[in-house]
mmCIF file of C-alpha atoms in Angstrom:
data_model
loop_
_atom_site.group_PDB
_atom_site.id
_atom_site.type_symbol
_atom_site.label_atom_id
_atom_site.label_comp_id
_atom_site.label_asym_id
_atom_site.label_seq_id
_atom_site.Cartn_x
_atom_site.Cartn_y
_atom_site.Cartn_z
ATOM 1 C CA GLY L 6 0.014 0.010 0.046
ATOM 2 C CA ALA L 7 0.851 3.570 -0.209
ATOM 3 C CA VAL L 8 3.214 4.781 2.670
ATOM 4 C CA VAL L 9 4.065 8.172 3.753
ATOM 5 C CA SER L 10 6.770 8.782 6.294
ATOM 6 C CA GLN L 11 7.602 11.747 8.434
ATOM 7 C CA HIS L 12 10.884 12.713 10.112
ATOM 8 C CA PRO L 13 11.356 13.382 12.867
ATOM 9 C CA SER L 14 8.593 11.832 14.763
ATOM 10 C CA ARG L 15 9.172 14.110 17.753
ATOM 11 C CA VAL L 16 11.310 17.240 18.231
ATOM 12 C CA ILE L 17 11.982 19.561 21.113
ATOM 13 C CA CYS L 18 13.668 22.883 20.286
ATOM 14 C CA LYS L 19 14.244 26.191 21.934
ATOM 15 C CA SER L 20 12.252 29.355 21.243
ATOM 16 C CA GLY L 21 13.663 31.255 18.306
ATOM 17 C CA THR L 22 15.281 28.303 16.557
ATOM 18 C CA SER L 23 14.023 26.734 13.245
ATOM 19 C CA VAL L 24 12.858 23.307 12.762
ATOM 20 C CA LYS L 25 12.577 21.254 9.561
ATOM 21 C CA ILE L 26 10.179 18.451 9.156
ATOM 22 C CA GLU L 27 10.385 16.103 6.216
ATOM 23 C CA CYS L 28 7.427 14.260 4.518
ATOM 24 C CA ARG L 29 8.249 11.471 2.024
ATOM 25 C CA SER L 30 6.045 9.149 -0.160
ATOM 26 C CA LEU L 31 7.921 5.868 0.007
ATOM 27 C CA ASP L 32 6.335 3.882 -2.709
ATOM 28 C CA PHE L 33 4.534 6.400 -4.993
ATOM 29 C CA GLN L 34 5.149 9.812 -6.487
ATOM 30 C CA ALA L 35 3.172 12.808 -5.254
ATOM 31 C CA THR L 36 2.806 16.031 -7.105
ATOM 32 C CA THR L 37 0.848 17.256 -4.344
ATOM 33 C CA MET L 38 1.234 16.981 -0.576
ATOM 34 C CA PHE L 39 -0.565 18.694 2.276
ATOM 35 C CA TRP L 40 0.507 20.033 5.605
ATOM 36 C CA TYR L 41 -1.862 19.843 8.449
ATOM 37 C CA ARG L 42 -1.693 20.982 12.058
ATOM 38 C CA GLN L 43 -3.606 19.290 14.842
ATOM 39 C CA PHE L 44 -4.149 20.698 18.313
ATOM 40 C CA PRO L 45 -5.060 18.331 21.205
ATOM 41 C CA LYS L 46 -8.386 16.614 20.793
ATOM 42 C CA LYS L 47 -9.008 18.910 17.701
ATOM 43 C CA SER L 48 -9.576 18.356 14.121
ATOM 44 C CA LEU L 49 -6.883 18.786 11.466
ATOM 45 C CA MET L 50 -6.321 22.197 10.156
ATOM 46 C CA LEU L 51 -5.002 22.381 6.590
ATOM 47 C CA MET L 52 -2.113 24.744 6.605
ATOM 48 C CA ALA L 53 -0.901 24.541 2.946
ATOM 49 C CA THR L 54 -0.823 22.542 -0.152
ATOM 50 C CA SER L 55 2.629 21.805 -1.419
ATOM 51 C CA ASN L 56 3.054 21.412 -5.107
ATOM 52 C CA GLU L 57 6.089 19.939 -6.677
ATOM 53 C CA GLY L 58 8.172 22.416 -8.644
ATOM 54 C CA SER L 59 6.068 25.428 -7.710
ATOM 55 C CA LYS L 60 5.162 27.521 -4.685
ATOM 56 C CA ALA L 61 3.011 26.164 -1.960
ATOM 57 C CA THR L 62 -0.676 27.367 -1.562
ATOM 58 C CA TYR L 63 -1.240 28.544 1.952
ATOM 59 C CA GLU L 64 -4.599 28.618 3.749
ATOM 60 C CA GLN L 65 -5.909 31.866 4.973
ATOM 61 C CA GLY L 66 -4.362 32.878 8.232
ATOM 62 C CA VAL L 67 -1.110 30.827 7.864
ATOM 63 C CA GLU L 68 1.907 32.882 7.571
ATOM 64 C CA LYS L 69 4.005 31.693 4.605
ATOM 65 C CA ASP L 70 7.146 33.275 5.946
ATOM 66 C CA LYS L 71 6.928 31.521 9.168
ATOM 67 C CA PHE L 72 5.950 28.045 7.781
ATOM 68 C CA LEU L 73 8.324 27.549 4.819
ATOM 69 C CA ILE L 74 7.331 24.771 2.407
ATOM 70 C CA ASN L 75 9.520 23.197 -0.231
ATOM 71 C CA HIS L 76 8.538 20.380 -2.477
ATOM 72 C CA ALA L 77 11.795 19.648 -4.068
ATOM 73 C CA SER L 78 10.919 16.360 -5.667
ATOM 74 C CA LEU L 79 7.976 14.063 -6.421
ATOM 75 C CA THR L 80 8.592 12.073 -3.092
ATOM 76 C CA LEU L 81 9.663 14.931 -0.722
ATOM 77 C CA SER L 82 8.078 17.875 0.907
ATOM 78 C CA THR L 83 9.574 19.862 3.780
ATOM 79 C CA LEU L 84 7.981 22.186 6.296
ATOM 80 C CA THR L 85 10.290 24.528 8.183
ATOM 81 C CA VAL L 86 8.949 26.324 11.178
ATOM 82 C CA THR L 87 11.034 29.353 11.462
ATOM 83 C CA SER L 88 11.817 31.315 14.659
ATOM 84 C CA ALA L 89 9.631 28.841 16.559
ATOM 85 C CA HIS L 90 7.675 29.997 19.613
ATOM 86 C CA PRO L 91 5.846 28.015 22.221
ATOM 87 C CA GLU L 92 2.534 28.587 20.524
ATOM 88 C CA ASP L 93 3.830 26.701 17.559
ATOM 89 C CA SER L 94 3.988 23.574 19.628
ATOM 90 C CA SER L 95 1.597 21.166 17.958
ATOM 91 C CA PHE L 96 1.242 17.894 15.971
ATOM 92 C CA TYR L 97 2.035 18.293 12.353
ATOM 93 C CA ILE L 98 0.814 15.818 9.920
ATOM 94 C CA CYS L 99 1.517 15.565 6.174
ATOM 95 C CA SER L 100 -0.432 13.728 3.526
ATOM 96 C CA ALA L 101 0.135 12.874 -0.104
ATOM 97 C CA ARG L 102 -1.784 11.838 -3.191
ATOM 98 C CA ASP L 103 -0.524 9.491 -5.740
ATOM 99 C CA ARG L 104 0.026 11.531 -8.976
ATOM 100 C CA LEU L 105 -1.118 8.603 -11.119
ATOM 101 C CA ALA L 106 -4.318 8.173 -9.140
ATOM 102 C CA GLY L 107 -7.612 9.764 -10.116
ATOM 103 C CA LEU L 108 -9.156 12.797 -8.395
ATOM 104 C CA ASP L 109 -11.258 10.511 -6.362
ATOM 105 C CA ASN L 110 -8.275 8.870 -4.696
ATOM 106 C CA GLU L 111 -7.792 9.239 -0.923
ATOM 107 C CA GLN L 112 -4.782 11.036 0.664
ATOM 108 C CA PHE L 113 -2.344 8.967 2.506
ATOM 109 C CA PHE L 114 -1.088 10.399 5.806
ATOM 110 C CA GLY L 115 2.129 10.371 7.492
ATOM 111 C CA PRO L 116 2.456 9.319 11.175
ATOM 112 C CA GLY L 117 2.790 12.949 12.298
ATOM 113 C CA THR L 118 5.571 15.059 13.981
ATOM 114 C CA ARG L 119 5.202 16.237 17.583
ATOM 115 C CA LEU L 120 6.895 19.628 17.916
ATOM 116 C CA THR L 121 7.426 21.116 21.362
ATOM 117 C CA VAL L 122 8.910 24.640 21.620
ATOM 118 C CA LEU L 123 10.361 25.468 25.008
ATOM 119 C CA ALA X 221 -17.601 26.413 0.969
ATOM 120 C CA GLN X 222 -17.617 22.684 2.042
ATOM 121 C CA SER X 223 -18.099 21.541 5.719
ATOM 122 C CA VAL X 224 -18.396 18.425 7.756
ATOM 123 C CA ALA X 225 -20.216 18.044 11.027
ATOM 124 C CA GLN X 226 -19.637 15.315 13.494
ATOM 125 C CA PRO X 227 -22.216 15.964 16.249
ATOM 126 C CA GLU X 228 -20.882 13.650 18.840
ATOM 127 C CA ASP X 229 -17.617 14.262 20.582
ATOM 128 C CA GLN X 230 -17.527 10.867 22.077
ATOM 129 C CA VAL X 231 -19.334 7.615 21.459
ATOM 130 C CA ASN X 232 -19.342 4.829 24.049
ATOM 131 C CA VAL X 233 -20.308 1.356 23.190
ATOM 132 C CA ALA X 234 -20.014 -2.035 24.725
ATOM 133 C CA GLU X 235 -17.881 -4.687 22.899
ATOM 134 C CA GLY X 236 -19.971 -6.875 20.675
ATOM 135 C CA ASN X 237 -22.587 -4.183 20.220
ATOM 136 C CA PRO X 238 -23.073 -2.319 16.976
ATOM 137 C CA LEU X 239 -21.666 1.150 16.708
ATOM 138 C CA THR X 240 -22.564 4.133 14.602
ATOM 139 C CA VAL X 241 -20.502 7.300 14.256
ATOM 140 C CA LYS X 242 -22.450 10.112 12.709
ATOM 141 C CA CYS X 243 -21.349 12.477 9.941
ATOM 142 C CA THR X 244 -23.240 15.056 7.938
ATOM 143 C CA TYR X 245 -21.738 17.234 5.099
ATOM 144 C CA SER X 246 -22.215 20.283 3.037
ATOM 145 C CA VAL X 247 -20.821 20.832 -0.446
ATOM 146 C CA SER X 248 -21.780 22.870 -3.495
ATOM 147 C CA GLY X 249 -21.700 19.817 -5.787
ATOM 148 C CA ASN X 250 -21.453 16.157 -5.490
ATOM 149 C CA PRO X 251 -19.143 14.924 -2.779
ATOM 150 C CA TYR X 252 -16.258 12.551 -2.344
ATOM 151 C CA LEU X 253 -16.582 11.277 1.304
ATOM 152 C CA PHE X 254 -14.044 9.653 3.396
ATOM 153 C CA TRP X 255 -13.549 8.100 6.850
ATOM 154 C CA TYR X 256 -10.217 8.069 8.684
ATOM 155 C CA VAL X 257 -9.141 6.694 12.056
ATOM 156 C CA GLN X 258 -6.429 7.990 14.342
ATOM 157 C CA TYR X 259 -4.817 6.249 17.154
ATOM 158 C CA PRO X 260 -2.987 8.230 19.791
ATOM 159 C CA ASN X 261 0.139 10.111 18.625
ATOM 160 C CA ARG X 262 -0.329 8.683 15.187
ATOM 161 C CA GLY X 263 -1.302 9.881 11.758
ATOM 162 C CA LEU X 264 -4.632 9.135 10.070
ATOM 163 C CA GLN X 265 -5.405 5.702 8.521
ATOM 164 C CA PHE X 266 -7.788 5.498 5.687
ATOM 165 C CA LEU X 267 -10.931 3.360 6.374
ATOM 166 C CA LEU X 268 -13.232 3.851 3.405
ATOM 167 C CA LYS X 269 -14.562 6.329 0.814
ATOM 168 C CA TYR X 270 -17.746 6.944 -1.200
ATOM 169 C CA ILE X 271 -17.136 7.929 -4.774
ATOM 170 C CA THR X 272 -20.060 6.790 -6.691
ATOM 171 C CA GLY X 273 -22.280 3.704 -7.073
ATOM 172 C CA ASP X 274 -23.729 1.638 -4.181
ATOM 173 C CA ASN X 275 -24.677 3.840 -1.283
ATOM 174 C CA LEU X 276 -23.327 1.235 1.176
ATOM 175 C CA VAL X 277 -19.511 1.319 1.347
ATOM 176 C CA LYS X 278 -17.488 -1.410 2.967
ATOM 177 C CA GLY X 279 -14.000 -0.663 4.208
ATOM 178 C CA SER X 280 -11.274 -1.800 6.460
ATOM 179 C CA TYR X 281 -11.604 -3.713 9.753
ATOM 180 C CA GLY X 282 -15.263 -4.479 9.183
ATOM 181 C CA PHE X 283 -16.429 -0.949 8.974
ATOM 182 C CA GLU X 284 -19.049 0.381 6.582
ATOM 183 C CA ALA X 285 -20.737 3.505 5.875
ATOM 184 C CA GLU X 286 -23.905 4.609 4.155
ATOM 185 C CA PHE X 287 -24.200 7.560 1.856
ATOM 186 C CA ASN X 288 -27.538 9.302 2.142
ATOM 187 C CA LYS X 289 -27.871 12.085 -0.360
ATOM 188 C CA SER X 290 -31.267 13.359 0.851
ATOM 189 C CA GLN X 291 -29.965 13.649 4.488
ATOM 190 C CA THR X 292 -26.439 14.653 3.389
ATOM 191 C CA SER X 293 -25.053 12.095 5.711
ATOM 192 C CA PHE X 294 -22.336 9.416 5.684
ATOM 193 C CA HIS X 295 -22.545 7.672 8.961
ATOM 194 C CA LEU X 296 -19.830 5.103 9.912
ATOM 195 C CA LYS X 297 -21.044 1.768 11.170
ATOM 196 C CA LYS X 298 -19.857 -1.535 12.420
ATOM 197 C CA PRO X 299 -21.999 -4.533 13.370
ATOM 198 C CA SER X 300 -19.905 -5.670 16.350
ATOM 199 C CA ALA X 301 -17.438 -3.362 18.007
ATOM 200 C CA LEU X 302 -14.114 -4.438 19.404
ATOM 201 C CA VAL X 303 -12.098 -2.815 22.174
ATOM 202 C CA SER X 304 -9.326 -2.251 19.601
ATOM 203 C CA ASP X 305 -11.600 -0.068 17.681
ATOM 204 C CA SER X 306 -11.309 2.615 20.303
ATOM 205 C CA ALA X 307 -9.803 5.588 18.525
ATOM 206 C CA LEU X 308 -10.531 8.998 17.047
ATOM 207 C CA TYR X 309 -12.547 8.860 13.882
ATOM 208 C CA PHE X 310 -12.730 11.679 11.270
ATOM 209 C CA CYS X 311 -15.087 12.184 8.471
ATOM 210 C CA ALA X 312 -13.950 14.208 5.565
ATOM 211 C CA VAL X 313 -15.409 15.581 2.361
ATOM 212 C CA ARG X 314 -14.144 16.905 -0.882
ATOM 213 C CA ASP X 315 -16.146 18.672 -3.608
ATOM 214 C CA ARG X 316 -15.628 16.702 -6.790
ATOM 215 C CA GLY X 317 -16.075 19.935 -8.637
ATOM 216 C CA GLY X 318 -12.538 20.623 -8.274
ATOM 217 C CA GLY X 319 -9.542 21.010 -6.118
ATOM 218 C CA ASN X 320 -7.615 18.657 -3.794
ATOM 219 C CA LYS X 321 -8.746 20.233 -0.486
ATOM 220 C CA LEU X 322 -10.157 17.785 2.108
ATOM 221 C CA THR X 323 -12.244 19.279 4.848
ATOM 222 C CA PHE X 324 -12.393 17.294 8.048
ATOM 223 C CA GLY X 325 -14.975 17.075 10.742
ATOM 224 C CA THR X 326 -14.023 17.854 14.390
ATOM 225 C CA GLY X 327 -13.578 14.022 15.080
ATOM 226 C CA THR X 328 -15.423 11.617 17.354
ATOM 227 C CA GLN X 329 -13.756 9.663 19.982
ATOM 228 C CA LEU X 330 -15.037 6.148 20.057
ATOM 229 C CA LYS X 331 -14.612 4.136 23.283
ATOM 230 C CA VAL X 332 -15.430 0.510 23.230
ATOM 231 C CA GLU X 333 -15.573 -1.056 26.659
ATOM 232 C CA LEU X 334 -15.745 -4.735 27.825
#
């Protein structure tokens, strides 16, 4: 089946530092990947849509200069949280759609990254 | 704009009993509908989807869901619940009119007890 990995699974950093999270599609190619943020016991909030070879599309209210997204290849997208603050602490989840699948195909989700900013 | 409502924050059911997790949706056109399950500190796992055809969709782990266009609902069901089914369940919708964006409900915590 389609597998999406995320690295790291958990990261703790100091306030003011930047953190990079990787999302990889392991057995398929993804022209589109998605980055979500999930607060405790809350639904997923779509932050941005990552498009291979072009700029990401950010949802309203998401600061693109703070959450830098790079989709360098058909199997890798990265989310960099710049100048992290404690309020950025959250569970970040990525997902990907197989580029060869139809529009009705489901998204496959990564296992998530727990970010804690001290 | 598309939206999903999961009216129950939590559903409790005894093992062996049938379970239902409710979901209603709103889209401008015809929907693609999905159910995902999330275990603690994990990503989402796909359970099932409705695209077209038979309104009763069967998915993983014995789950099924029924698409009801008139009621704009897509309730998740299982005839006999297991303790291992305890998890957080999300309903999601995508307007087949265009775009990749999935909209999720707020999630329903299912607790199956012995």
